[in-house]
Amino acid sequence: MSEKTITRQDLPSPRYEYGGDDWVFVELAEEMSFDANFKAQAITQEIRQNSLEGLIEVAPSNASYLIQFDPNVLHPDELIDELKSLEEEIDVSEYQWEARVFDIPVFYDDPWTHETLMDFRERHQDPDATDLEYSAELNGFDSVQAFIDHHSGAPHMVTMIGFVPGLPFCFQMVPHDEQIEVPKYEQPRTATPSRAIGFGGAFTAIYPVPGAGGYQLYGRTPVEVLDIDQELSAFEDSMVLPNPGDILNFRQIDRDEYDEIRSEIEDGTYQYNYDRVEFEIQAFFDDPHGYNEQLLEVLD
Amino acid sequence: MRILDGGLVTTVQDTGRYGHYHIGMPPSGAMDQFAHKVGNWLVGNDESDATLEMTYMGAEIEFEEDTVFAVTGADMDPSLEDEPIPTWTAVQAEAGDTLDFEFATEGARAYLAVAGGIDIEPVMGSRATYTLIGIGGHEGRSLEEGDELSIGESSADTNELLGTSIDETDRPDYSQSEINVVMGLCDYRLTDEGRQRFLDADWKVSDEADRVGYRFEGPDITDMFEEREQPFGAGTDVTNVVDLGYPVGSIQMAGQPIILMRDAVTGGGYVTVGTVVSPERDALAQCRTHSTVDFNAVDVEEALEIRQERDDLLETIQQSL
């Protein structure tokens, strides 16, 4: 029996750390939770709005955030004092934002990620299984399909963009006891196909470009999450598709649909299926499954 | 100007592309900001104008018009029309002249600044090349034979600049082997003995050392970490944390230490244990493969002093020109 609500987490006192002379790193929790992420989003949004002189970069991450500043203008201790007072002021349950809900078609167990993961079996915990088989078994699912059904059965929130431009880290919007968790590869791969759907820790990632990676590989999406020339619809404002706080709904598709979408992407005619919603934390925490269903109605 | 030979790796760089870390965009820009800035000043440019960054083996370049230029950073014995020319000095090239370089004898990266700067349309506010996704610089990639780069209009009186030079004493020493770091970020994951071993060891710069990161070889670090029950979402390895942002200059412990440089990934799930003080990221960028460095822990006030000393030196140099 799963919980019907998401329990609020009491976060520990944040750790304020110096990154050399020009960065400050703030860890809100060692453990991932919606509370930690929403707090990171709320504080970084606030600090952007306060436009403190000397700020260079403000980057929220899953359960922490990172700030780069010019120490000639702003002393790190002054910055930390400011962050501490923000931390005390912010009430996450009052925080709400406009999120976009995206349909992200996924061809699970596709031939490209399959070939890659087979090439790197010697770096894997279970060389005799595929990444999907390993993850399904580790999380107590009877079959790979049951695992895929779970992964695509509830939406995921983008909790961080990073690693490379446009790579979303996504945290599934379900109560803690329904979250899946898997280890990363024992040693990172040197290759990952672009648009691969990976999973590590408690996060799904979409790799925008080919490159190294340590997440388990489950499939491939035909849609782009990075468009540096901003030619595709949905990239009008930015070369990266989702922002932190946006919601991705992974939908299982077959090879035919994959190829169809791919050709529309390649000739620039593909229309992303997405819409805007006002995301309310308390409503989501009170009834996540009901709230998710309501969110996904905008994709119909 | 025309590229006759791209050398080993030559890219257009500037002071960097800032404000996009939250979408996963690293700053890129010159790995040795000191040499880049001084090169620009020598030819009357703004410090943010674009220069060429050349690694280990410089490019061969033909100037298509009369150009004042300066070569700074690593010593690659530059010659113009086969005549050796001084480095850290403004030099005149005439239309048709060829500039070429030998293999670096000291340092790893040289900078070529030209009066007027390299004229390329900026991408997201910068001309810096970021090759991973292919943006900035010349077509988002390293330069190759046949590439042509335009040079901007110089607002300086270039005749007056000729022969201007930086005092020997103000030029960096690229044999520096001590790198100052502020320990922290997630260094609570190291055991006390592990932290000590990290600071005591000589670390050799491995073959994998580029604009993305410097990987080091040294003592085994696998038992340097505190055992714990891993927090939810981090992954199972003791070196895993819930994916977080990585400062440029931070030291990541992934098997062996990796220092993240200006084209690095902006975040991930490996534990970071400290950050190189900003001016010493320039020094590290000049550390050659197979050289050894040792890390010296300083506190944040000392780090700020080190930065201040570098800024004072830059100011002195700028005022002397």
Coordinates of C-alpha atoms in Angstrom, one line a residue:
Chain A
M1 CA 0.0 0.0 0.0
S2 CA 1.6 3.3 -1.0
E3 CA 1.3 6.5 0.9
K4 CA -1.3 8.9 -0.5
T5 CA 0.5 12.0 0.4
I6 CA 4.1 13.3 0.3
T7 CA 5.4 13.8 3.8
R8 CA 7.2 17.1 4.4
Q9 CA 10.8 16.6 5.3
D10 CA 12.5 18.6 8.0
L11 CA 15.7 19.8 6.4
P12 CA 19.0 20.0 8.4
S13 CA 20.8 23.3 8.8
P14 CA 22.3 24.2 5.5
R15 CA 26.0 23.8 5.0
Y16 CA 27.6 27.0 3.6
E17 CA 30.9 26.2 1.9
Y18 CA 33.6 28.3 0.2
G19 CA 34.5 27.3 -3.4
G20 CA 37.9 28.9 -3.5
D21 CA 37.7 32.7 -3.4
D22 CA 34.9 33.2 -5.9
W23 CA 32.2 30.5 -5.3
V24 CA 29.8 29.6 -2.5
F25 CA 28.2 26.2 -2.4
V26 CA 25.1 25.6 -0.2
E27 CA 24.0 22.1 0.6
L28 CA 20.4 22.1 1.9
A29 CA 20.4 18.4 2.5
E30 CA 22.6 15.4 1.7
E31 CA 19.4 13.4 0.8
M32 CA 17.1 14.2 -2.1
S33 CA 13.6 15.4 -1.4
F34 CA 11.1 17.7 -2.9
D35 CA 11.5 20.0 0.1
A36 CA 15.2 20.4 -0.5
N37 CA 14.8 21.0 -4.2
F38 CA 11.9 23.5 -3.8
K39 CA 13.9 25.4 -1.3
A40 CA 16.9 25.5 -3.6
Q41 CA 14.7 26.8 -6.4
A42 CA 12.9 29.4 -4.1
I43 CA 16.2 30.8 -2.7
T44 CA 18.0 31.1 -6.0
Q45 CA 14.9 32.7 -7.6
E46 CA 14.9 35.2 -4.7
I47 CA 18.6 36.0 -4.9
R48 CA 18.3 36.6 -8.6
Q49 CA 15.5 39.1 -8.0
N50 CA 17.4 40.8 -5.2
S51 CA 20.2 41.4 -7.8
L52 CA 22.9 41.7 -5.3
E53 CA 25.9 43.5 -6.8
G54 CA 28.8 41.2 -7.8
L55 CA 26.8 38.0 -8.6
I56 CA 28.0 36.2 -11.6
E57 CA 26.2 32.8 -11.7
V58 CA 23.3 31.5 -9.7
A59 CA 22.7 27.8 -10.2
P60 CA 20.1 25.7 -8.3
S61 CA 20.8 22.0 -8.2
N62 CA 18.9 19.0 -6.8
A63 CA 19.3 19.5 -3.0
S64 CA 21.8 22.4 -3.1
Y65 CA 22.8 25.5 -5.0
L66 CA 25.9 27.2 -6.2
I67 CA 26.8 30.9 -6.6
Q68 CA 29.7 32.5 -8.3
F69 CA 30.5 36.1 -7.4
D70 CA 33.2 38.8 -7.9
P71 CA 35.0 39.0 -4.5
N72 CA 36.2 42.5 -5.4
V73 CA 32.6 43.6 -5.2
L74 CA 31.1 41.2 -2.7
H75 CA 32.9 39.4 0.2
P76 CA 31.9 35.8 0.4
D77 CA 30.9 36.2 4.1
E78 CA 28.6 39.1 3.1
L79 CA 27.0 36.8 0.5
I80 CA 26.6 34.0 3.0
D81 CA 25.0 36.3 5.5
E82 CA 22.5 37.4 2.8
L83 CA 21.8 33.7 1.9
K84 CA 21.3 32.8 5.6
S85 CA 18.7 35.5 6.1
L86 CA 16.9 34.5 2.9
E87 CA 17.0 30.9 4.1
E88 CA 15.1 31.9 7.2
E89 CA 12.5 34.0 5.4
I90 CA 11.5 31.5 2.8
D91 CA 8.4 29.4 3.4
V92 CA 8.5 26.7 0.7
S93 CA 4.8 25.9 1.0
E94 CA 3.9 29.5 -0.1
Y95 CA 6.2 29.1 -3.2
Q96 CA 4.5 28.5 -6.5
W97 CA 5.5 28.9 -10.1
E98 CA 4.4 28.6 -13.6
A99 CA 5.6 25.2 -14.9
R100 CA 5.5 23.7 -18.4
V101 CA 4.3 20.1 -18.7
F102 CA 6.0 18.4 -21.6
D103 CA 5.1 15.1 -23.4
I104 CA 8.5 13.3 -23.8
P105 CA 8.1 10.2 -26.0
V106 CA 10.6 7.5 -25.1
F107 CA 11.6 4.4 -27.1
Y108 CA 12.6 2.2 -24.2
D109 CA 15.0 -0.7 -24.8
D110 CA 16.0 0.9 -28.1
P111 CA 18.8 -0.5 -30.3
W112 CA 21.3 2.4 -29.8
T113 CA 21.4 2.5 -26.1
H114 CA 21.3 -1.3 -26.1
E115 CA 24.4 -1.4 -28.2
T116 CA 26.2 1.1 -26.0
L117 CA 25.4 -0.6 -22.7
M118 CA 26.5 -3.9 -24.2
D119 CA 29.8 -2.3 -25.1
F120 CA 30.4 -1.3 -21.5
R121 CA 29.3 -4.5 -19.6
E122 CA 32.7 -4.8 -17.9
R123 CA 32.1 -1.4 -16.1
H124 CA 28.7 -2.6 -14.8
Q125 CA 27.6 -4.1 -11.5
D126 CA 25.8 -6.9 -13.3
P127 CA 27.5 -7.7 -16.6
D128 CA 25.0 -10.5 -17.5
A129 CA 21.9 -8.3 -17.4
T130 CA 20.9 -5.2 -19.3
D131 CA 20.6 -1.9 -17.4
L132 CA 16.8 -2.3 -17.5
E133 CA 16.8 -5.8 -16.3
Y134 CA 19.2 -4.9 -13.5
S135 CA 17.2 -1.9 -12.4
A136 CA 13.9 -3.7 -12.6
E137 CA 15.2 -6.6 -10.4
L138 CA 16.9 -4.3 -7.9
N139 CA 13.7 -2.3 -7.4
G140 CA 11.5 -5.4 -7.0
F141 CA 9.7 -5.4 -10.3
D142 CA 8.5 -8.7 -11.8
S143 CA 9.4 -7.7 -15.4
V144 CA 11.2 -5.0 -17.4
Q145 CA 7.8 -3.9 -18.7
A146 CA 6.4 -3.4 -15.2
F147 CA 9.5 -1.3 -14.5
I148 CA 9.0 0.8 -17.7
D149 CA 5.3 1.2 -16.8
H150 CA 6.3 2.6 -13.4
H151 CA 8.9 5.0 -15.0
S152 CA 6.4 6.2 -17.5
G153 CA 3.5 6.0 -15.2
A154 CA 3.9 9.2 -13.3
P155 CA 5.5 12.5 -14.4
H156 CA 8.9 13.7 -13.4
M157 CA 9.9 17.1 -12.2
V158 CA 13.1 18.8 -13.5
T159 CA 15.1 19.5 -10.4
M160 CA 18.4 20.6 -12.0
I161 CA 19.9 21.5 -15.4
G162 CA 23.5 20.8 -15.6
F163 CA 26.4 18.5 -16.4
V164 CA 26.2 19.7 -20.0
P165 CA 24.0 22.4 -21.5
G166 CA 20.3 21.4 -21.4
L167 CA 20.7 18.1 -19.5
P168 CA 17.7 17.8 -17.2
F169 CA 17.9 15.9 -13.9
C170 CA 14.3 14.7 -13.2
F171 CA 12.8 13.4 -9.9
Q172 CA 9.7 11.3 -10.2
M173 CA 6.6 13.0 -8.7
V174 CA 5.6 10.1 -6.4
P175 CA 5.8 9.5 -2.7
H176 CA 9.1 8.4 -1.3
D177 CA 8.3 4.7 -1.1
E178 CA 7.3 4.6 -4.7
Q179 CA 10.6 6.2 -5.9
I180 CA 13.0 4.0 -7.8
E181 CA 16.7 4.1 -7.0
V182 CA 19.6 2.6 -8.8
P183 CA 23.4 2.9 -8.6
K184 CA 25.5 4.6 -11.2
Y185 CA 27.9 2.6 -13.3
E186 CA 31.0 1.4 -11.3
Q187 CA 33.1 3.3 -13.8
P188 CA 31.6 5.9 -16.1
R189 CA 31.2 5.0 -19.8
T190 CA 33.2 7.0 -22.3
A191 CA 30.2 7.0 -24.7
T192 CA 26.5 7.6 -24.5
P193 CA 24.2 8.3 -27.5
S194 CA 22.6 11.7 -27.7
R195 CA 19.0 11.8 -26.3
A196 CA 19.6 8.7 -24.2
I197 CA 17.4 8.3 -21.2
G198 CA 19.6 7.5 -18.2
F199 CA 18.9 6.8 -14.5
G200 CA 21.3 7.2 -11.6
G201 CA 20.6 7.6 -7.9
A202 CA 17.0 8.8 -7.9
F203 CA 17.2 10.8 -11.1
T204 CA 16.3 10.4 -14.7
A205 CA 18.6 12.3 -17.1
I206 CA 18.2 13.0 -20.8
Y207 CA 21.7 13.3 -22.4
P208 CA 21.5 16.1 -25.0
V209 CA 24.7 15.4 -26.8
P210 CA 26.9 12.2 -27.1
G211 CA 29.6 11.9 -24.5
A212 CA 30.6 10.3 -21.2
G213 CA 28.1 9.2 -18.7
G214 CA 27.6 7.0 -15.6
Y215 CA 23.8 6.5 -15.5
Q216 CA 22.0 3.3 -16.3
L217 CA 20.6 3.4 -19.9
Y218 CA 16.9 2.7 -20.5
G219 CA 16.0 4.2 -23.8
R220 CA 16.1 7.0 -26.2
T221 CA 13.8 9.9 -27.0
P222 CA 13.4 11.2 -30.6
V223 CA 12.9 14.8 -29.3
E224 CA 15.8 17.2 -28.7
V225 CA 16.3 18.9 -25.3
L226 CA 19.1 21.2 -26.7
D227 CA 18.8 23.1 -30.0
I228 CA 21.7 25.5 -30.3
D229 CA 20.3 27.2 -33.4
Q230 CA 16.9 27.5 -31.8
E231 CA 15.1 26.4 -35.0
L232 CA 12.6 23.9 -33.5
S233 CA 9.3 25.1 -32.0
A234 CA 9.6 25.3 -28.2
F235 CA 13.2 26.7 -28.4
E236 CA 12.1 30.3 -29.1
D237 CA 13.3 31.7 -25.8
S238 CA 16.3 29.4 -25.0
M239 CA 18.5 26.8 -26.6
V240 CA 17.6 24.4 -23.8
L241 CA 14.1 22.9 -23.6
P242 CA 13.2 22.5 -19.9
N243 CA 13.9 24.7 -16.9
P244 CA 14.0 23.6 -13.3
G245 CA 10.5 23.3 -12.1
D246 CA 9.1 22.1 -15.4
I247 CA 7.4 18.7 -15.6
L248 CA 8.3 15.9 -18.0
N249 CA 5.9 13.0 -18.8
F250 CA 7.7 10.1 -20.3
R251 CA 5.5 8.2 -22.7
Q252 CA 6.5 4.8 -24.1
I253 CA 6.5 4.7 -27.9
D254 CA 7.5 2.1 -30.5
R255 CA 10.1 2.2 -33.3
D256 CA 7.5 3.4 -35.9
E257 CA 6.5 6.4 -33.8
Y258 CA 10.2 7.1 -32.9
D259 CA 11.1 7.2 -36.6
E260 CA 8.1 9.4 -37.5
I261 CA 8.9 12.0 -34.8
R262 CA 12.6 11.8 -35.7
S263 CA 11.9 12.7 -39.3
E264 CA 9.7 15.6 -38.2
I265 CA 12.5 16.8 -35.9
E266 CA 15.0 16.6 -38.7
D267 CA 12.9 18.6 -41.1
G268 CA 12.0 21.1 -38.4
T269 CA 8.2 20.6 -38.4
Y270 CA 7.8 18.7 -35.1
Q271 CA 5.5 20.5 -32.7
Y272 CA 6.3 19.7 -29.1
N273 CA 3.3 18.8 -27.0
Y274 CA 3.4 21.0 -23.9
D275 CA 1.3 23.5 -22.0
R276 CA 1.6 25.7 -19.0
V277 CA 0.3 25.1 -15.5
E278 CA 0.5 26.9 -12.2
F279 CA 2.2 24.4 -9.9
E280 CA 1.2 24.4 -6.3
I281 CA 3.3 22.6 -3.8
Q282 CA 0.8 22.0 -1.1
A283 CA -1.8 20.5 -3.5
F284 CA 0.8 18.2 -4.9
F285 CA 2.0 17.1 -1.5
D286 CA -1.6 16.5 -0.3
D287 CA -2.5 14.2 -3.2
P288 CA 0.3 13.5 -5.6
H289 CA -1.4 11.0 -7.8
G290 CA -4.6 13.0 -8.1
Y291 CA -2.7 16.2 -8.7
N292 CA -0.5 14.5 -11.4
E293 CA -3.5 13.3 -13.2
Q294 CA -4.9 16.8 -13.2
L295 CA -1.5 18.2 -14.5
L296 CA -1.4 15.7 -17.4
E297 CA -4.8 16.7 -18.6
V298 CA -3.1 19.7 -20.3
L299 CA -1.4 17.3 -22.7
D300 CA -4.6 16.0 -24.1
Chain B
M1 CA 44.4 36.3 -41.1
R2 CA 44.6 32.8 -42.5
I3 CA 45.4 29.6 -40.7
L4 CA 48.0 27.6 -42.6
D5 CA 48.2 24.9 -39.9
G6 CA 46.0 24.6 -36.8
G7 CA 48.8 23.3 -34.5
L8 CA 47.7 20.8 -31.9
V9 CA 44.6 22.5 -30.5
T10 CA 44.0 26.2 -31.3
T11 CA 40.7 27.9 -30.4
V12 CA 39.3 31.4 -30.2
Q13 CA 38.9 32.4 -26.5
D14 CA 38.1 35.5 -24.4
T15 CA 37.3 36.2 -20.8
G16 CA 34.4 33.8 -20.9
R17 CA 30.6 33.3 -21.2
Y18 CA 28.9 34.0 -17.9
G19 CA 25.4 33.9 -16.5
H20 CA 24.4 30.5 -18.1
Y21 CA 25.6 28.1 -15.5
H22 CA 22.1 27.2 -14.5
I23 CA 21.4 25.8 -18.0
G24 CA 24.6 23.7 -17.8
M25 CA 26.8 26.1 -19.8
P26 CA 30.4 26.4 -18.5
P27 CA 32.2 29.7 -18.9
S28 CA 34.8 28.5 -21.4
G29 CA 37.2 31.3 -22.2
A30 CA 41.0 31.5 -21.9
M31 CA 42.4 28.9 -19.6
D32 CA 45.2 31.3 -18.5
Q33 CA 43.3 34.5 -18.1
F34 CA 46.4 36.4 -17.0
A35 CA 48.3 35.7 -20.3
H36 CA 45.1 36.4 -22.3
K37 CA 44.5 39.8 -20.7
V38 CA 48.1 40.9 -20.8
G39 CA 48.3 39.9 -24.4
N40 CA 45.2 42.1 -25.2
W41 CA 46.6 45.1 -23.3
L42 CA 49.9 44.9 -25.1
V43 CA 48.1 45.5 -28.4
G44 CA 45.8 48.2 -27.1
N45 CA 42.7 45.9 -26.8
D46 CA 40.1 45.6 -24.2
E47 CA 40.8 42.6 -21.9
S48 CA 37.6 40.9 -23.1
D49 CA 38.6 40.9 -26.8
A50 CA 39.1 37.5 -28.4
T51 CA 42.6 35.9 -28.7
L52 CA 43.8 32.6 -30.0
E53 CA 44.7 30.0 -27.4
M54 CA 47.3 27.5 -28.6
T55 CA 48.1 24.3 -26.8
Y56 CA 51.6 22.8 -26.7
M57 CA 52.2 23.3 -30.4
G58 CA 51.1 26.6 -31.9
A59 CA 49.5 27.3 -35.2
E60 CA 51.0 28.6 -38.4
I61 CA 49.3 31.8 -39.4
E62 CA 49.5 34.2 -42.4
F63 CA 48.6 37.8 -41.8
E64 CA 46.6 39.2 -44.7
E65 CA 47.1 42.8 -43.7
D66 CA 49.6 44.8 -41.6
T67 CA 48.9 43.7 -38.0
V68 CA 50.2 44.5 -34.5
F69 CA 50.2 41.4 -32.4
A70 CA 51.6 39.9 -29.1
V71 CA 52.3 36.4 -28.0
T72 CA 52.0 35.6 -24.3
G73 CA 51.8 32.6 -22.1
A74 CA 53.7 29.4 -22.8
D75 CA 57.0 29.8 -24.5
M76 CA 56.7 28.2 -28.0
D77 CA 59.7 30.1 -29.7
P78 CA 57.5 32.1 -32.1
S79 CA 59.1 33.3 -35.3
L80 CA 57.8 35.8 -37.9
E81 CA 59.1 35.1 -41.4
D82 CA 61.6 32.7 -39.8
E83 CA 63.0 35.4 -37.5
P84 CA 62.6 34.8 -33.8
I85 CA 60.4 37.4 -32.1
P86 CA 60.2 38.3 -28.4
T87 CA 57.2 37.2 -26.4
W88 CA 55.1 39.4 -24.0
T89 CA 55.9 42.2 -26.5
A90 CA 53.9 44.1 -29.2
V91 CA 55.3 43.2 -32.6
Q92 CA 54.5 44.4 -36.1
A93 CA 53.6 41.9 -38.9
E94 CA 53.3 43.1 -42.5
A95 CA 50.7 41.8 -45.0
G96 CA 51.8 38.4 -46.2
D97 CA 54.0 37.6 -43.2
T98 CA 53.9 34.1 -41.6
L99 CA 54.0 33.5 -37.9
D100 CA 54.9 30.1 -36.6
F101 CA 55.7 28.3 -33.4
E102 CA 57.8 25.4 -32.1
F103 CA 56.8 22.9 -29.4
A104 CA 56.3 24.6 -26.0
T105 CA 59.4 24.6 -23.8
E106 CA 57.8 26.1 -20.8
G107 CA 54.1 26.2 -20.0
A108 CA 51.4 24.6 -22.1
R109 CA 49.2 27.3 -23.6
A110 CA 50.3 30.4 -25.6
Y111 CA 48.0 33.3 -26.5
L112 CA 48.1 35.3 -29.7
A113 CA 46.5 38.7 -29.3
V114 CA 46.0 41.0 -32.4
A115 CA 45.3 44.7 -32.3
G116 CA 41.5 45.1 -32.8
G117 CA 40.8 41.5 -31.5
I118 CA 39.5 38.6 -33.5
D119 CA 36.2 39.7 -35.0
I120 CA 33.6 37.0 -34.7
E121 CA 29.9 37.3 -33.8
P122 CA 29.5 36.6 -30.0
V123 CA 27.3 33.8 -28.9
M124 CA 25.5 34.4 -25.6
G125 CA 27.7 37.4 -24.9
S126 CA 31.1 35.7 -25.6
R127 CA 33.4 34.7 -28.5
A128 CA 34.8 31.8 -26.5
T129 CA 34.8 28.5 -28.2
Y130 CA 33.0 25.6 -26.4
T131 CA 33.6 22.6 -28.6
L132 CA 31.4 20.1 -26.8
I133 CA 28.2 21.6 -28.2
G134 CA 30.0 23.5 -31.0
I135 CA 29.3 27.1 -30.1
G136 CA 31.3 30.3 -30.1
G137 CA 34.7 31.0 -31.7
H138 CA 35.1 29.9 -35.3
E139 CA 32.2 27.5 -36.1
G140 CA 32.4 26.2 -32.5
R141 CA 35.6 24.2 -33.2
S142 CA 39.4 24.1 -33.1
L143 CA 41.0 25.9 -36.0
E144 CA 42.1 24.0 -39.1
E145 CA 44.2 24.7 -42.2
G146 CA 42.3 27.1 -44.5
D147 CA 40.3 28.9 -41.8
E148 CA 40.1 32.6 -42.2
L149 CA 39.6 35.0 -39.3
S150 CA 38.8 38.7 -39.6
I151 CA 40.4 41.2 -37.3
G152 CA 38.5 44.0 -35.8
E153 CA 39.2 47.7 -36.1
S154 CA 41.7 48.8 -33.5
S155 CA 40.9 52.1 -31.7
A156 CA 44.5 52.3 -30.3
D157 CA 47.4 54.1 -31.9
T158 CA 49.2 50.8 -32.9
N159 CA 52.4 52.6 -33.9
E160 CA 52.9 53.7 -30.4
L161 CA 52.4 50.2 -29.1
L162 CA 55.2 48.6 -31.0
G163 CA 58.0 47.2 -28.9
T164 CA 56.0 47.6 -25.7
S165 CA 56.9 44.8 -23.4
I166 CA 56.2 43.3 -20.0
D167 CA 59.1 43.3 -17.4
E168 CA 60.6 39.9 -17.0
T169 CA 59.8 40.1 -13.3
D170 CA 56.1 40.5 -14.0
R171 CA 55.9 37.5 -16.2
P172 CA 54.5 34.3 -14.6
D173 CA 56.7 31.4 -13.6
Y174 CA 55.3 28.4 -15.3
S175 CA 57.3 25.9 -13.3
Q176 CA 55.2 26.6 -10.2
S177 CA 54.3 23.2 -8.7
E178 CA 52.4 24.3 -5.6
I179 CA 48.7 24.9 -6.1
N180 CA 46.7 26.6 -3.4
V181 CA 43.3 25.2 -2.7
V182 CA 40.4 26.0 -0.3
M183 CA 39.3 22.6 1.1
G184 CA 35.6 22.2 1.6
L185 CA 32.4 21.7 -0.5
C186 CA 32.0 18.0 0.4
D187 CA 35.3 17.2 2.0
Y188 CA 33.4 16.0 5.1
R189 CA 33.3 12.7 3.1
L190 CA 37.1 12.3 3.4
T191 CA 38.6 10.7 6.5
D192 CA 41.2 12.9 8.4
E193 CA 43.9 10.6 7.1
G194 CA 42.5 10.7 3.6
R195 CA 42.6 14.5 3.6
Q196 CA 46.1 14.5 4.9
R197 CA 47.2 12.0 2.2
F198 CA 45.6 14.1 -0.4
L199 CA 47.6 17.2 0.7
D200 CA 50.9 15.4 1.3
A201 CA 51.1 13.5 -2.0
D202 CA 52.8 14.6 -5.2
W203 CA 50.2 14.4 -7.9
K204 CA 51.2 13.8 -11.5
V205 CA 49.2 15.5 -14.3
S206 CA 48.0 12.6 -16.4
D207 CA 47.6 12.4 -20.2
E208 CA 43.9 13.3 -19.7
A209 CA 44.4 17.0 -19.1
D210 CA 42.6 19.5 -21.3
R211 CA 40.1 22.4 -21.2
V212 CA 37.5 20.2 -19.5
G213 CA 39.6 18.9 -16.6
Y214 CA 43.0 17.8 -15.3
R215 CA 43.1 14.2 -14.1
F216 CA 45.9 13.4 -11.7
E217 CA 47.8 10.2 -10.9
G218 CA 49.0 9.5 -7.3
P219 CA 48.3 7.4 -4.3
D220 CA 45.3 5.1 -4.1
I221 CA 42.3 7.1 -2.8
T222 CA 39.7 4.4 -2.5
D223 CA 40.0 4.2 1.3
M224 CA 40.1 7.9 1.8
F225 CA 36.4 8.2 2.3
E226 CA 34.2 7.9 5.4
E227 CA 32.0 4.9 5.2
R228 CA 28.3 5.7 5.6
E229 CA 24.8 4.6 4.7
Q230 CA 24.3 6.5 1.4
P231 CA 21.6 9.2 1.5
F232 CA 18.6 8.7 -0.7
G233 CA 19.2 9.6 -4.3
A234 CA 23.0 9.6 -4.2
G235 CA 23.9 6.2 -5.6
T236 CA 25.7 3.4 -3.8
D237 CA 29.4 4.3 -4.1
V238 CA 31.1 6.1 -1.2
T239 CA 32.2 8.8 -3.6
N240 CA 28.6 9.5 -4.8
V241 CA 26.5 12.4 -3.6
V242 CA 23.1 13.7 -4.8
D243 CA 24.0 15.4 -8.0
L244 CA 25.1 19.0 -7.3
G245 CA 26.8 21.9 -9.0
Y246 CA 30.6 21.9 -9.5
P247 CA 32.5 25.1 -9.2
V248 CA 35.1 25.8 -11.9
G249 CA 38.4 24.9 -10.2
S250 CA 36.8 22.3 -7.9
I251 CA 38.5 19.0 -7.2
Q252 CA 36.4 16.0 -7.9
M253 CA 37.3 12.6 -6.5
A254 CA 36.3 10.1 -9.3
G255 CA 38.7 7.3 -8.9
Q256 CA 41.6 9.8 -9.0
P257 CA 41.3 13.6 -8.5
I258 CA 40.1 15.6 -11.4
I259 CA 40.2 19.4 -11.4
L260 CA 37.4 20.9 -13.4
M261 CA 38.6 23.6 -15.8
R262 CA 36.7 26.1 -17.9
D263 CA 34.9 23.8 -20.3
A264 CA 34.0 21.3 -17.6
V265 CA 30.7 19.7 -16.8
T266 CA 28.7 22.1 -14.5
G267 CA 27.4 19.4 -12.1
G268 CA 27.2 15.8 -11.3
G269 CA 27.2 13.2 -8.5
Y270 CA 30.9 12.8 -7.6
V271 CA 32.1 14.2 -4.3
T272 CA 34.1 17.5 -4.6
V273 CA 36.6 18.2 -1.8
G274 CA 37.9 21.6 -2.5
T275 CA 38.5 24.4 -5.0
V276 CA 41.7 25.8 -6.6
V277 CA 42.1 29.5 -5.8
S278 CA 41.2 31.5 -8.9
P279 CA 44.6 32.8 -10.0
E280 CA 46.1 29.3 -9.6
R281 CA 43.6 28.0 -12.2
D282 CA 45.8 30.0 -14.6
A283 CA 48.9 28.4 -13.2
L284 CA 47.3 24.9 -13.5
A285 CA 46.4 25.6 -17.1
Q286 CA 50.1 26.0 -17.8
C287 CA 51.1 22.7 -16.0
R288 CA 52.3 20.2 -18.5
T289 CA 51.3 16.6 -18.8
H290 CA 53.5 14.4 -16.5
S291 CA 54.6 17.3 -14.3
T292 CA 53.9 17.0 -10.6
V293 CA 52.0 19.4 -8.4
D294 CA 51.2 19.4 -4.7
F295 CA 48.1 20.9 -3.2
N296 CA 48.4 23.4 -0.3
A297 CA 45.4 24.1 1.8
V298 CA 44.6 27.8 2.5
D299 CA 41.6 29.4 4.2
V300 CA 39.3 31.7 2.3
E301 CA 41.0 34.9 3.7
E302 CA 44.4 33.7 2.3
A303 CA 42.6 32.8 -0.9
L304 CA 41.3 36.4 -1.2
E305 CA 44.8 37.7 -0.5
I306 CA 46.2 35.6 -3.3
R307 CA 43.6 36.9 -5.6
Q308 CA 44.3 40.5 -4.5
E309 CA 48.0 40.1 -5.2
R310 CA 47.3 38.9 -8.7
D311 CA 44.8 41.7 -9.3
D312 CA 47.4 44.2 -8.0
L313 CA 50.0 42.8 -10.4
L314 CA 47.6 43.0 -13.3
E315 CA 46.8 46.6 -12.4
T316 CA 50.5 47.5 -12.3
I317 CA 51.1 45.9 -15.7
Q318 CA 48.1 47.7 -17.2
Q319 CA 49.2 51.0 -15.9
S320 CA 52.8 50.5 -17.1
L321 CA 51.5 50.2 -20.7

